[in-house]
XYZ file of C-alpha atoms in Angstrom:
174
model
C -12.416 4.338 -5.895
C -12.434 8.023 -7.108
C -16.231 9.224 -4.999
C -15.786 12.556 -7.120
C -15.902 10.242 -10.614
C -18.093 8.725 -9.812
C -20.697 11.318 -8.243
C -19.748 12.805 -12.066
C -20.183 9.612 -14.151
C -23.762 9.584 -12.457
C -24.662 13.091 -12.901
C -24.434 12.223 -16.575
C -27.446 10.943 -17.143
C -28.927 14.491 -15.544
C -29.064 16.717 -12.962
C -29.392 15.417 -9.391
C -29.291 16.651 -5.577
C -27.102 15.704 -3.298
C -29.378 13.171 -1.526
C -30.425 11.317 -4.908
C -26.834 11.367 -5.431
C -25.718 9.624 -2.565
C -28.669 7.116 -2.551
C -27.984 6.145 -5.939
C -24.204 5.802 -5.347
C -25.297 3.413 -2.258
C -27.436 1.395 -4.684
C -24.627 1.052 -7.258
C -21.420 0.817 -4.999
C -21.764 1.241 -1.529
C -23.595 -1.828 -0.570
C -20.359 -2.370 2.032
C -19.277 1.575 2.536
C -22.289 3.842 2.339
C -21.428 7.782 1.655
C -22.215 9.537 4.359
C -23.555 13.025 3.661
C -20.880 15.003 4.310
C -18.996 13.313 1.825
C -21.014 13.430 -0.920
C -21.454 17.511 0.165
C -18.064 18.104 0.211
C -16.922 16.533 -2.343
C -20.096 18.311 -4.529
C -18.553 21.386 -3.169
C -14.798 20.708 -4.287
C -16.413 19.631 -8.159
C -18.409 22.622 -8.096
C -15.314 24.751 -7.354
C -12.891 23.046 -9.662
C -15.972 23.596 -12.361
C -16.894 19.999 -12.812
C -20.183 20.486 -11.903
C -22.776 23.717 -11.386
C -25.853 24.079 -9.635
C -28.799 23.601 -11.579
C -31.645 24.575 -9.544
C -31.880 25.429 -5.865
C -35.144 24.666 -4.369
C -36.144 25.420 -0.728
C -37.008 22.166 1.581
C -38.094 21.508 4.836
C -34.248 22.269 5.887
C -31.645 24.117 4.202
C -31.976 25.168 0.294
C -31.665 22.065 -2.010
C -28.868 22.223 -4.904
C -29.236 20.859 -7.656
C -26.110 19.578 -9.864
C -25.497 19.396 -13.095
C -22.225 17.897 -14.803
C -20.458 20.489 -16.771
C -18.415 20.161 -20.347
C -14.822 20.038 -18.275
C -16.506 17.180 -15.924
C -17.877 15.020 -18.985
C -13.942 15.538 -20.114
C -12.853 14.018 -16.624
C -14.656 11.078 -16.296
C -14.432 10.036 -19.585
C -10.263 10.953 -19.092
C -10.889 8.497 -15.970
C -12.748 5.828 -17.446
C -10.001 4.914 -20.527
C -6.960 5.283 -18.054
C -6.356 1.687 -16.189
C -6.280 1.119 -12.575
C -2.752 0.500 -11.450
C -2.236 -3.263 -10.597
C -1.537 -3.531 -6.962
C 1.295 -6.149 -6.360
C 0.878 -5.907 -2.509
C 4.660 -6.230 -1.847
C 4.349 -4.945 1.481
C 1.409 -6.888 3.192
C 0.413 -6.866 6.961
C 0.332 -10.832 6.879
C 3.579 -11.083 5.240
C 4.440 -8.854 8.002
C 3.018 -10.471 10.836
C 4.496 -13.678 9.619
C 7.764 -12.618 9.900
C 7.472 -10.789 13.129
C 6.196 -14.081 14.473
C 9.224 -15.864 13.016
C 11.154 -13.180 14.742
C 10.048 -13.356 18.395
C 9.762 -16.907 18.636
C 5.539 -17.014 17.971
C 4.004 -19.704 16.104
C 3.792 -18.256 12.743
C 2.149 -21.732 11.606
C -0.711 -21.215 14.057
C -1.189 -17.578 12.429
C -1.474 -18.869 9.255
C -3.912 -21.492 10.270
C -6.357 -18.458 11.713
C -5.710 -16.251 8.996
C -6.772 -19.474 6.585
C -10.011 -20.179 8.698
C -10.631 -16.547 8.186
C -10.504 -16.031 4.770
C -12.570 -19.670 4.333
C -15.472 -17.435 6.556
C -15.189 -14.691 4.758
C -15.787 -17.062 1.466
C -18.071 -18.885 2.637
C -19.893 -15.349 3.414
C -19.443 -14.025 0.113
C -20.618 -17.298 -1.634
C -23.684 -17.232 0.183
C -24.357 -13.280 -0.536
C -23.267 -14.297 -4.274
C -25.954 -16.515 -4.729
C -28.747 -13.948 -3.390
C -27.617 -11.401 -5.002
C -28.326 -9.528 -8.490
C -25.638 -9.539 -11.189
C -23.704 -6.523 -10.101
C -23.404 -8.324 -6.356
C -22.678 -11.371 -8.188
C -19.446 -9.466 -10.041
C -18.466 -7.481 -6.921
C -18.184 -10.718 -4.669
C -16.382 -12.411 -7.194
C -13.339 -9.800 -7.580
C -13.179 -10.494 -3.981
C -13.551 -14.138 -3.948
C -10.733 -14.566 -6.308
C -8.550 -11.923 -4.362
C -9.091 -14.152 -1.437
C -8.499 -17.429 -3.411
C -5.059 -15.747 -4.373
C -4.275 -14.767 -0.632
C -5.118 -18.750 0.288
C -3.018 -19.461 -2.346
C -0.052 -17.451 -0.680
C -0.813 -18.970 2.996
C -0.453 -22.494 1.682
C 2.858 -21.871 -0.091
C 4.062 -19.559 3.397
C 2.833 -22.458 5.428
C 5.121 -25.132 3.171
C 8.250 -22.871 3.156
C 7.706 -21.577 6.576
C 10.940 -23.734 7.770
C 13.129 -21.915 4.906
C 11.477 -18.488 5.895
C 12.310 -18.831 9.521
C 16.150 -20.148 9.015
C 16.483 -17.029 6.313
C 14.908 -14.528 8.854
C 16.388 -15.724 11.920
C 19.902 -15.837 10.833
């Protein structure tokens, strides 16, 4: 995820400091991966220069000065340029497990057995996101479904790797 669009695409509803910022980011998106400070400074810092954004306001705090951003002309242009361009499709051709399964294959490791692990694994991890689907509010709901289904898919994969694993090994041992 772009933190810079998305710092923008919130800005557009009006000016904002840096801390509202980053707690309303964590409230929208980073329920997993919080933004830690820094980041949402320097990446402030970067729009500012590049003129997506300009300070607003500056107020003085308890600490250091507080900035106040607002989204400029140029960064109303960028996220909206963002929002209408798709995200690439990734086709994951080059996967650690696929990886790791072959290695296996290759030094004489039970690949089965890693497949078995890597299957109780992502059954946890469903059974985790189920359970925080059903708690959650609709935007939870949505984000642990994109990753239930990736994880369905990746099931999908270790079942058909597990029944071809005797083809796989004669091809990658020859």
């Amino acid at each position: 995820m772009s933190i810079g669009h998305a710092l923008l695409g919130l800005l557009e509803s009006g000016p904002r400091h840096g801390y509202d910022l980053k707690r309303t980011f964590d409230e929208r998106f980073g329920h997993d991966r919080p933004l830690a400070y820094g980041q949402v400074y320097s990446t402030m810092a970067r729009l500012l220069r590049n003129g997506l954004v300009e300070v607003d306001g500056i107020e003085p705090g308890g600490g250091p000065e507080r900035k106040r951003y607002a989204i400029t002309d140029a960064g109303i242009t960028d996220v909206a340029t963002w929002l209408a361009q798709p995200e690439k499709p990734e086709p994951y051709l080059q996967t650690t497990l696929y990886t790791k399964v072959v290695l296996a294959l290759l030094t004489g490791r039970p690949a089965a057995d890693l497949l078995d692990t890597q299957r109780a694994e992502h059954l946890r991890l469903m059974r985790e996101l189920t359970r925080r689907k059903s708690s959650g509010d609709l935007a939870d709901q949505l984000i642990c479904d994109h990753a239930l289904f990736h994880l369905e898919a990746d099931l999908r994969w270790l079942e058909l790797t597990a029944a071809r694993l005797d083809e796989l090994a004669a091809e990658v041992t020859r």
